[in-house]
Coordinates of C-alpha atoms (C1' of nucleotides) in Angstrom, one line a residue:
Chain A
X7 CA 99.4 112.6 128.3
X8 CA 97.0 112.6 125.5
X9 CA 94.8 115.7 125.2
X10 CA 91.7 115.7 123.1
X11 CA 89.7 118.7 122.0
X12 CA 86.1 118.1 123.2
X13 CA 83.4 119.9 121.3
X14 CA 81.2 119.7 124.4
X15 CA 83.5 121.8 126.6
X16 CA 85.2 123.7 123.8
X17 CA 88.6 122.9 125.1
X18 CA 91.4 120.4 125.2
X19 CA 91.0 117.9 128.0
X20 CA 93.3 115.1 129.2
X21 CA 92.0 111.8 127.8
X22 CA 90.8 109.3 130.4
X23 CA 88.4 106.6 129.3
X24 CA 85.7 105.4 131.6
X25 CA 87.2 102.0 132.0
X26 CA 91.0 102.2 132.2
X27 CA 92.7 100.6 129.3
X28 CA 89.6 100.4 127.1
X29 CA 88.2 102.9 124.7
X30 CA 84.6 102.8 123.5
X31 CA 84.5 104.7 120.2
X32 CA 81.5 105.4 118.1
X33 CA 81.8 107.1 114.7
X34 CA 78.8 108.2 112.8
X35 CA 78.8 106.4 109.5
X36 CA 77.4 107.4 106.1
X37 CA 73.8 107.3 104.8
X38 CA 74.2 104.8 102.1
X39 CA 72.2 106.1 99.2
X40 CA 75.1 106.9 96.9
X41 CA 78.8 106.4 96.5
X42 CA 81.1 107.8 99.2
X43 CA 83.4 110.6 98.2
X44 CA 86.8 111.8 99.5
X45 CA 85.1 114.1 101.9
X46 CA 83.8 111.1 103.7
X47 CA 87.1 109.5 103.3
X48 CA 88.8 112.4 105.1
X49 CA 86.6 111.9 108.1
X50 CA 87.1 108.1 108.3
X51 CA 90.9 108.5 107.9
X52 CA 90.9 111.0 110.7
X53 CA 89.2 108.6 113.1
X54 CA 91.2 105.7 111.8
X55 CA 94.3 107.6 112.9
X56 CA 92.7 108.4 116.3
X57 CA 92.0 104.7 116.7
X58 CA 95.5 103.6 115.6
X59 CA 97.1 106.0 117.9
X60 CA 95.0 104.9 120.9
X61 CA 96.0 101.4 120.1
X62 CA 99.6 102.4 119.9
X63 CA 99.2 103.9 123.3
X64 CA 98.1 100.6 124.6
X65 CA 94.4 101.0 124.7
X66 CA 92.0 98.3 123.6
X67 CA 89.7 100.1 121.3
X68 CA 86.2 99.0 120.6
X69 CA 85.2 100.9 117.4
X70 CA 81.6 100.9 116.2
X71 CA 80.4 102.6 113.1
X72 CA 76.9 102.5 111.9
X73 CA 75.3 102.6 108.5
X74 CA 72.2 104.7 108.1
X75 CA 70.2 102.5 105.8
X76 CA 66.6 103.7 106.4
X77 CA 66.2 107.3 105.3
X78 CA 64.2 109.6 103.0
X79 CA 67.1 109.9 100.6
X80 CA 67.5 106.2 100.3
X81 CA 63.8 105.7 99.7
X82 CA 63.7 108.4 97.1
X83 CA 66.7 107.2 95.3
X84 CA 65.5 103.6 95.3
X85 CA 62.2 104.8 93.8
X86 CA 64.1 106.7 91.1
X87 CA 66.2 103.7 90.2
X88 CA 63.3 101.3 90.5
X89 CA 65.2 99.1 93.0
X90 CA 64.2 98.0 96.5
X91 CA 65.6 100.3 99.1
X92 CA 67.4 97.6 101.0
X93 CA 69.1 96.4 97.9
X94 CA 70.3 100.0 97.2
X95 CA 71.6 100.5 100.7
X96 CA 73.3 97.1 100.8
X97 CA 75.1 97.9 97.6
X98 CA 76.4 101.2 98.8
X99 CA 77.4 99.9 102.2
X100 CA 79.4 97.2 100.5
X101 CA 81.0 99.7 98.2
X102 CA 81.8 101.9 101.2
X103 CA 83.6 99.0 102.9
X104 CA 85.6 98.4 99.8
X105 CA 86.6 102.1 99.6
X106 CA 87.7 102.0 103.2
X107 CA 89.9 99.0 102.6
X108 CA 91.4 100.7 99.6
X109 CA 92.3 103.6 101.9
X110 CA 93.8 101.3 104.5
X111 CA 91.2 102.3 107.0
X112 CA 91.0 99.7 109.7
X113 CA 87.7 97.8 109.9
X114 CA 85.4 98.8 112.8
X115 CA 84.6 96.0 115.2
X116 CA 81.0 96.3 114.3
X117 CA 78.9 98.0 111.6
X118 CA 75.3 98.1 112.9
X119 CA 72.5 99.1 110.6
X120 CA 69.3 101.0 111.5
X121 CA 67.2 98.4 109.7
X122 CA 68.6 95.7 111.9
X123 CA 68.1 97.6 115.1
X124 CA 64.4 98.2 115.0
X125 CA 63.4 96.3 118.1
X126 CA 65.9 98.2 120.2
X127 CA 64.8 101.5 118.7
X128 CA 61.1 100.8 119.5
X129 CA 62.2 99.9 123.0
X130 CA 64.0 103.1 123.5
X131 CA 61.2 105.2 122.0
X132 CA 58.7 103.5 124.3
X133 CA 60.9 104.3 127.2
X134 CA 61.2 107.9 126.2
X135 CA 57.4 108.2 126.1
X136 CA 57.0 106.6 129.5
X137 CA 59.5 109.1 131.0
X138 CA 57.7 112.0 129.5
X139 CA 60.5 112.8 127.0
X140 CA 58.4 112.0 124.0
X141 CA 54.9 112.0 122.7
X142 CA 52.9 110.4 119.9
X143 CA 50.8 112.3 117.4
X144 CA 49.0 110.4 114.6
X145 CA 51.6 107.6 114.4
X146 CA 54.6 110.0 114.6
X147 CA 56.6 110.2 117.8
X148 CA 58.5 113.3 118.7
X149 CA 61.1 114.1 121.3
X150 CA 60.0 116.8 123.6
X151 CA 63.0 119.2 123.7
X152 CA 61.6 121.2 126.5
X153 CA 61.9 118.1 128.7
X154 CA 65.6 118.5 128.5
X155 CA 66.9 121.5 130.4
X156 CA 70.4 121.0 128.8
X157 CA 69.2 120.9 125.3
X158 CA 71.7 122.8 123.1
X159 CA 74.7 122.2 125.2
X160 CA 76.8 120.6 122.5
X161 CA 76.2 123.2 119.8
X162 CA 76.0 126.1 122.1
X163 CA 72.5 127.1 121.0
X164 CA 69.6 128.1 123.1
X165 CA 66.1 126.9 122.2
X166 CA 64.8 130.5 122.3
X167 CA 67.4 131.6 119.8
X168 CA 66.7 128.8 117.4
X169 CA 63.1 129.3 117.8
X170 CA 63.5 132.9 116.7
X171 CA 65.6 132.2 113.7
X172 CA 64.1 128.9 112.7
X173 CA 63.4 128.5 109.0
X174 CA 61.8 125.2 109.4
X175 CA 58.2 125.1 108.4
X176 CA 56.0 124.8 111.4
X177 CA 54.3 121.6 112.1
X178 CA 51.2 122.5 114.2
X179 CA 51.1 119.1 115.7
X180 CA 54.4 119.5 117.5
X181 CA 54.5 121.0 120.9
X182 CA 57.7 122.9 120.1
X183 CA 59.1 123.7 116.7
X184 CA 62.4 122.0 117.6
X185 CA 60.9 118.8 118.7
X186 CA 62.3 116.1 116.4
X187 CA 61.0 112.9 115.0
X188 CA 61.8 109.6 116.7
X189 CA 59.4 107.6 114.7
X190 CA 57.7 108.4 111.4
X191 CA 54.4 107.0 110.4
X192 CA 54.7 105.1 107.2
X193 CA 53.5 106.5 103.9
X194 CA 52.4 104.1 101.2
X195 CA 55.3 102.4 99.4
X196 CA 57.8 103.1 102.2
X197 CA 59.7 100.5 104.3
X198 CA 57.8 100.1 107.5
X199 CA 57.8 98.1 110.7
X200 CA 55.1 97.3 113.2
X201 CA 55.3 99.4 116.3
X202 CA 53.0 100.4 119.2
X203 CA 52.2 103.5 117.1
X204 CA 51.4 101.7 114.0
X205 CA 53.4 101.0 110.9
X206 CA 56.4 103.3 110.6
X207 CA 60.1 103.7 110.5
X208 CA 62.7 105.3 112.8
X209 CA 63.8 108.9 112.6
X210 CA 67.4 109.7 111.9
X211 CA 68.8 110.4 115.3
X212 CA 67.4 107.7 117.4
X213 CA 69.2 104.9 115.6
X214 CA 72.6 106.1 116.8
X215 CA 71.3 106.1 120.4
X216 CA 70.0 102.6 120.1
X217 CA 72.9 101.2 118.3
X218 CA 75.6 102.8 120.4
X219 CA 74.1 101.8 123.7
X220 CA 73.5 98.3 122.6
X221 CA 77.0 97.8 121.2
X222 CA 79.0 99.8 123.7
X223 CA 76.8 100.5 126.7
X224 CA 75.2 103.7 128.1
X225 CA 78.3 105.8 128.0
X226 CA 80.9 106.2 125.3
X227 CA 84.4 107.5 125.5
X228 CA 84.7 109.0 122.1
X229 CA 82.0 110.0 119.7
X230 CA 83.1 111.3 116.4
X231 CA 81.8 112.6 113.2
X232 CA 81.8 115.5 110.8
X233 CA 81.5 118.9 112.0
X234 CA 78.1 119.3 110.4
X235 CA 76.7 116.6 112.6
X236 CA 77.0 118.8 115.7
X237 CA 73.6 120.2 115.1
X238 CA 71.1 118.8 115.0
X239 CA 72.2 115.2 114.9
X240 CA 74.6 114.9 117.8
X241 CA 72.7 117.4 119.9
X242 CA 69.6 115.2 119.5
X243 CA 71.6 112.1 120.2
X244 CA 72.7 113.5 123.5
X245 CA 69.2 114.5 124.5
X246 CA 67.7 111.1 123.7
X247 CA 70.5 109.0 125.0
X248 CA 70.8 110.8 128.3
X249 CA 67.1 110.7 128.7
X250 CA 66.9 106.9 127.9
X251 CA 69.9 105.8 130.0
X252 CA 69.7 108.4 132.7
X253 CA 73.4 108.7 132.6
X254 CA 75.6 111.7 131.8
X255 CA 77.6 112.3 129.8
X256 CA 76.5 110.2 126.9
X257 CA 79.9 110.6 125.4
X258 CA 83.0 111.8 127.3
X259 CA 84.7 113.3 124.3
X260 CA 83.0 114.7 121.2
X261 CA 85.4 114.9 118.3
X262 CA 84.4 116.6 115.0
X263 CA 86.5 116.9 111.9
X264 CA 86.5 119.9 109.5
X265 CA 85.3 119.9 106.0
X266 CA 87.0 119.1 102.8
X267 CA 86.4 121.9 100.4
X268 CA 86.8 122.0 96.7
X269 CA 86.8 125.4 94.9
X270 CA 86.0 127.2 98.1
X271 CA 82.9 125.1 98.8
X272 CA 82.4 122.2 101.0
X273 CA 82.5 118.9 99.1
X274 CA 79.1 117.5 99.3
X275 CA 76.8 115.3 97.4
X276 CA 74.3 118.0 97.3
X277 CA 76.8 120.5 95.8
X278 CA 77.8 118.0 93.1
X279 CA 81.5 118.8 93.6
X280 CA 82.5 115.4 94.7
X281 CA 85.5 113.2 93.9
X282 CA 85.1 109.5 94.3
X283 CA 87.4 107.4 96.5
X284 CA 88.4 105.0 93.8
X285 CA 89.3 107.8 91.5
X286 CA 91.6 109.4 94.0
X287 CA 93.2 106.1 95.0
X288 CA 93.8 105.3 91.4
X289 CA 95.2 108.7 90.5
X290 CA 97.4 109.4 93.5
X291 CA 97.4 106.4 95.8
X292 CA 96.0 105.9 99.2
X293 CA 99.1 107.0 101.1
X294 CA 99.2 110.3 99.2
X295 CA 95.6 111.0 100.0
X296 CA 96.2 110.1 103.6
X297 CA 99.3 112.4 103.7
X298 CA 97.1 115.2 102.3
X299 CA 94.5 114.7 105.0
X300 CA 97.0 114.5 107.8
X301 CA 99.0 117.5 106.7
X302 CA 96.6 119.7 108.5
X303 CA 94.8 119.5 111.8
X304 CA 91.6 117.5 111.7
X305 CA 89.4 120.2 113.1
X306 CA 90.3 122.6 110.3
X307 CA 88.8 122.8 106.9
X308 CA 91.0 121.5 104.2
X309 CA 90.9 122.5 100.6
X310 CA 91.4 120.0 97.9
X311 CA 93.5 120.7 94.8
X312 CA 95.5 118.8 92.4
X313 CA 98.5 120.8 93.3
X314 CA 98.1 119.8 97.0
X315 CA 97.8 116.2 96.0
X316 CA 100.9 116.3 93.8
X317 CA 102.8 117.8 96.7
X318 CA 101.5 115.0 98.9
X319 CA 102.5 112.3 96.4
X320 CA 106.0 113.6 96.4
X321 CA 106.2 113.8 100.2
X322 CA 104.9 110.3 100.5
X323 CA 107.4 109.1 98.0
X324 CA 110.2 110.3 100.2
X325 CA 108.9 108.0 103.0
X326 CA 108.4 105.1 100.7
X327 CA 111.9 105.5 99.2
X328 CA 113.4 105.6 102.6
X329 CA 111.3 102.8 104.1
X330 CA 111.2 100.3 101.3
X331 CA 114.1 100.4 98.9
X332 CA 115.9 97.4 100.2
X333 CA 116.3 94.2 98.4
X334 CA 115.1 91.0 100.1
X335 CA 118.8 90.1 100.6
X336 CA 119.5 93.3 102.4
X337 CA 116.5 92.8 104.5
X338 CA 117.4 89.3 105.4
X339 CA 121.1 90.0 105.9
X340 CA 120.7 92.9 108.3
X341 CA 121.0 91.0 111.5
X342 CA 121.1 91.6 115.1
X343 CA 124.9 91.8 114.8
X344 CA 124.7 94.9 112.6
X345 CA 122.1 96.4 114.9
X346 CA 124.6 96.6 117.7
X347 CA 126.8 98.6 115.4
X348 CA 124.3 101.5 115.7
X349 CA 126.2 104.3 117.3
X350 CA 125.0 105.7 120.5
X351 CA 124.2 109.2 119.2
X352 CA 121.9 107.6 116.6
X353 CA 120.0 105.6 119.3
X354 CA 119.5 108.8 121.2
X355 CA 118.3 110.6 118.1
X356 CA 115.8 107.8 117.4
X357 CA 114.5 108.0 121.0
X358 CA 114.0 111.7 120.7
X359 CA 112.2 111.4 117.4
X360 CA 109.8 108.9 118.9
X361 CA 109.3 111.4 121.7
X362 CA 108.5 114.2 119.3
X363 CA 106.1 112.0 117.5
X364 CA 104.2 111.1 120.7
X365 CA 104.3 114.7 121.9
X366 CA 102.7 115.8 118.6
X367 CA 100.0 113.1 118.6
X368 CA 99.3 113.6 122.3
X369 CA 98.5 117.2 121.5
X370 CA 95.0 116.5 120.1
X371 CA 96.4 114.4 117.3
X372 CA 98.6 117.0 115.7
X373 CA 99.3 114.9 112.6
X374 CA 101.0 117.8 110.8
X375 CA 103.8 117.8 113.4
X376 CA 103.8 114.0 113.4
X377 CA 104.4 114.0 109.6
X378 CA 107.4 116.4 110.1
X379 CA 108.8 113.7 112.4
X380 CA 108.4 111.1 109.8
X381 CA 110.3 113.3 107.4
X382 CA 113.1 113.7 109.9
X383 CA 113.2 110.0 110.4
X384 CA 113.5 109.2 106.7
X385 CA 116.3 111.6 106.5
X386 CA 118.0 109.8 109.4
X387 CA 117.5 106.5 107.6
X388 CA 119.1 107.8 104.5
X389 CA 121.9 109.5 106.4
X390 CA 122.8 106.3 108.3
X391 CA 122.6 104.3 105.1
X392 CA 124.9 106.8 103.3
X393 CA 127.5 106.7 106.0
X394 CA 127.4 102.9 106.1
X395 CA 125.9 102.7 109.5
X396 CA 123.1 100.3 110.3
X397 CA 119.8 101.7 109.5
X398 CA 117.8 98.8 110.9
X399 CA 116.5 100.5 114.0
X400 CA 115.7 103.8 112.2
X401 CA 114.0 101.9 109.5
X402 CA 111.9 99.9 112.0
X403 CA 110.9 103.1 113.8
X404 CA 110.0 104.8 110.6
X405 CA 107.8 101.9 109.6
X406 CA 106.3 101.6 113.0
X407 CA 105.3 105.3 113.3
X408 CA 104.2 105.5 109.7
X409 CA 102.0 102.5 110.5
X410 CA 100.5 104.3 113.4
X411 CA 99.3 107.0 111.0
X412 CA 98.0 104.3 108.7
X413 CA 100.5 104.6 105.9
X414 CA 101.2 101.4 104.0
X415 CA 104.5 102.6 102.5
X416 CA 103.9 100.1 99.7
X417 CA 106.1 100.9 96.8
X418 CA 103.4 99.7 94.4
X419 CA 101.0 102.1 95.9
X420 CA 97.4 101.7 95.2
X421 CA 97.7 100.9 91.5
X422 CA 99.1 104.2 90.8
X423 CA 102.4 102.8 89.7
X424 CA 101.9 99.2 88.9
X425 CA 99.9 97.8 86.1
X426 CA 97.4 97.1 88.8
X427 CA 96.4 93.5 88.9
X428 CA 99.7 91.8 89.4
X429 CA 99.0 89.7 86.4
X430 CA 101.4 87.8 84.2
X431 CA 101.5 90.7 81.8
X432 CA 103.0 92.9 84.5
X433 CA 105.6 90.3 85.3
X434 CA 106.5 90.1 81.6
X435 CA 107.0 93.8 81.4
X436 CA 109.4 93.6 84.4
X437 CA 111.4 91.1 82.5
X438 CA 111.8 93.4 79.5
X439 CA 112.8 96.3 81.8
X440 CA 115.4 94.0 83.4
X441 CA 116.8 93.2 80.0
X442 CA 117.1 96.8 79.0
X443 CA 118.7 97.7 82.3
X444 CA 121.2 94.8 81.8
X445 CA 122.1 95.9 78.3
X446 CA 122.5 99.5 79.5
X447 CA 124.9 98.4 82.2
X448 CA 127.0 96.7 79.5
X449 CA 127.0 99.9 77.5
X450 CA 128.0 101.9 80.5
X451 CA 130.8 99.5 81.2
X452 CA 132.0 100.2 77.7
X453 CA 131.5 103.9 78.3
X454 CA 129.0 104.1 75.5
X455 CA 127.3 107.1 77.3
X456 CA 125.2 108.2 74.4
X457 CA 123.5 104.9 73.9
X458 CA 123.1 104.2 77.6
X459 CA 121.6 107.6 78.2
X460 CA 119.2 106.9 75.4
X461 CA 118.0 103.8 77.1
X462 CA 117.6 105.7 80.3
X463 CA 115.7 108.6 78.7
X464 CA 113.5 106.3 76.7
X465 CA 112.5 104.3 79.8
X466 CA 112.0 107.6 81.7
X467 CA 109.4 108.6 79.1
X468 CA 107.7 105.3 79.5
X469 CA 107.5 105.9 83.2
X470 CA 110.4 103.9 84.4
X471 CA 113.0 105.8 86.5
X472 CA 116.6 104.5 86.6
X473 CA 119.1 105.2 89.4
X474 CA 122.7 104.2 89.2
X475 CA 123.8 103.3 92.7
X476 CA 126.9 101.7 94.3
X477 CA 125.0 98.4 94.4
X478 CA 124.1 98.6 90.7
X479 CA 121.3 100.1 88.7
X480 CA 117.9 100.3 90.4
X481 CA 114.6 101.0 88.6
X482 CA 111.1 101.8 89.6
X483 CA 107.9 102.6 88.0
X484 CA 107.2 106.2 88.5
X485 CA 103.9 107.6 87.3
Chain B
rG16 C1' 69.1 137.5 112.2
rG17 C1' 71.7 133.7 115.8
rC18 C1' 76.1 130.5 116.7
rG19 C1' 81.0 129.2 115.2
rA20 C1' 85.7 128.7 112.3
rC21 C1' 89.4 130.8 109.6
rG22 C1' 92.9 134.7 107.2
rU23 C1' 101.0 132.7 108.5
rG24 C1' 106.5 132.8 102.7
rG25 C1' 105.0 131.3 95.3
rC26 C1' 101.5 127.0 97.0
rC27 C1' 100.0 123.7 101.3
rA28 C1' 100.5 123.9 106.5
rA29 C1' 102.3 123.8 112.1
rG30 C1' 103.2 127.0 116.2
rU31 C1' 104.5 130.4 120.4
rG32 C1' 103.7 136.6 124.9
rG33 C1' 110.2 137.4 123.7
rU34 C1' 111.6 138.1 116.6
rA35 C1' 108.0 131.7 112.9
rA36 C1' 108.1 123.4 112.4
rG37 C1' 107.6 120.7 108.1
rG38 C1' 106.3 119.5 102.9
rC39 C1' 105.9 121.1 97.6
rA40 C1' 108.1 124.7 94.3
rG41 C1' 112.7 127.8 93.7
rG42 C1' 118.2 128.8 94.3
rG43 C1' 123.3 127.0 95.7
rG44 C1' 126.5 122.8 97.0
rU45 C1' 128.3 117.4 97.8
rC46 C1' 127.9 112.9 95.1
rU47 C1' 127.7 111.1 89.8
rG48 C1' 130.6 109.7 83.1
rC49 C1' 126.2 112.8 82.9
rA50 C1' 121.7 112.2 85.5
rA51 C1' 118.5 110.4 89.2
rA52 C1' 118.1 109.5 94.2
rA53 C1' 120.1 111.0 98.7
rC54 C1' 122.4 114.5 102.0
rC55 C1' 123.8 119.8 103.4
rC56 C1' 122.8 125.1 103.0
rC57 C1' 119.5 129.4 101.6
rU58 C1' 114.4 132.1 100.9
rA59 C1' 108.5 135.0 105.7
rU60 C1' 107.7 139.2 110.5
rC61 C1' 102.3 136.1 110.6
rA62 C1' 95.0 140.5 106.5
rG63 C1' 94.5 145.8 108.3
rC64 C1' 93.8 149.4 112.4
rG65 C1' 93.8 150.4 117.5
rG66 C1' 94.5 148.6 122.7
rU67 C1' 96.9 145.8 127.0
rU68 C1' 102.2 144.7 127.8
rC69 C1' 109.1 145.9 129.0
rG70 C1' 107.8 143.1 124.5
rA71 C1' 102.2 140.3 120.4
rU72 C1' 102.1 136.9 114.9
rU73 C1' 100.4 134.7 119.6
rC74 C1' 95.7 138.4 124.5
rC75 C1' 91.4 142.2 123.8
rG76 C1' 88.4 145.4 120.4
rC77 C1' 87.1 147.0 115.6
rU78 C1' 87.5 146.8 110.1
rC79 C1' 88.0 144.0 105.7
rG80 C1' 87.9 139.1 103.5
rU81 C1' 86.7 133.7 103.2
rC82 C1' 83.9 129.7 105.0
rG83 C1' 80.6 126.6 107.8
rC84 C1' 76.2 125.4 110.9
rC85 C1' 71.0 127.0 112.1
rU86 C1' 67.0 121.9 106.6
rC87 C1' 69.6 116.3 104.7
rC88 C1' 75.0 116.0 105.0
rA89 C1' 81.6 113.0 107.1

RNA sequence: GGCGACGUGGCCAAGUGGUAAGGCAGGGGUCUGCAAAACCCCUAUCAGCGGUUCGAUUCCGCUCGUCGCCUCCA
């Protein structure tokens, strides 16, 4: 049975969704004021794998991810660049979706935006005021943290402690220093909407409450996000949501991923140590980055390095080689007849590998162990192939399980190896390579080793690797 | 100051109260005209010091070190 580490309880718990067979999953999306970086990518890959595994386990997953598109940073950035805030946010949201596609992250079922949820937000805030959980001051509305006896339960903080150590500058108008804004009165030049409290815009936390409850109902199964969102964002979300809906818990399982660090520091826009998603996909490929991310447990911090990426590239190459080296003829020719030739011990072996994979993933998504299973599986494929036994079933299993982790196993991975656009130019190059390979084969037949080796070495330097196999010479673009 | 995470072989990284998965790198082999690829084999006592225990890397305490959150952040 699947166990998930729940931040709320601080322990692993058996996973049981509210409605059997269906999982309501909400993942906090980015604030779209700038390009996403691989730190974001890590988070969304993690939750992509969570989703894929739940689907593999037979759940119907409803996956919602928001865009925060009304926010101080967006407004400031838009002012700097001299563009309308909504144009800026739309641009980066579109870019984000492209990045996710490049990373083979499945699309969410819905991508609500704060700016399109204003009526629901106003409705929720009004309700909070009615219930005594919020109050208005000069056009601002604040959540009254003292009205929530459980406040702090997610992050394990107590109001008194935070009060004591708070470095936030005191706002005399607030009843309690930790009270947080639900609605902010508009300043000149800022985006604003009409509300019962005058012109203004929503605070950061309330949008997630309004969006998630409208999209998925009052209670979620899984709520995910980066580890830094635990406080204050998720803490505040819980307070608001449970106050609005009157239902507990707001989310049954809180999942938080660890940071991606670079040079011992968290990768963050504010630190300036970010790497863009397209740059990584271009340089190493989406599968390699995914391997890197999945090589450690999602709750742990992970440190980025070129060395680690190169290691990941090589590891993924093993899978790709095992999973996709067959010619179309081999693919088509391997029929049901040959499948029955699979020896019994191999069938048992495959079953146990699937079992190992599931056991690993059931244990709070232990992808590191799951990857080890994929390695074993590709060895098995190669072994069966080498002994002339049918590899069909092993290959199918390898592809299936790799797919559960979101690997494409595409030989022409992410533009790293191909000339990129699949243009005629690339096809022409293929023809030249084919020609050289054919000529080299003739040289080899004539035992002209020196010359044939020269062709091979020359191609090698141009990034084309040759392999002489029983079925003839194979070539692939490599780096 | 408060809360929390982490410290496992050259690098990355799982894991367990009874002497430690996997990947990369390295070494040896099989195969090959030679290679490549593939396959097989080999390489650690788990930061330090105490304690609990028949036995701890795994539990507890302390020390050292690294990092995160407490303000916007995946």
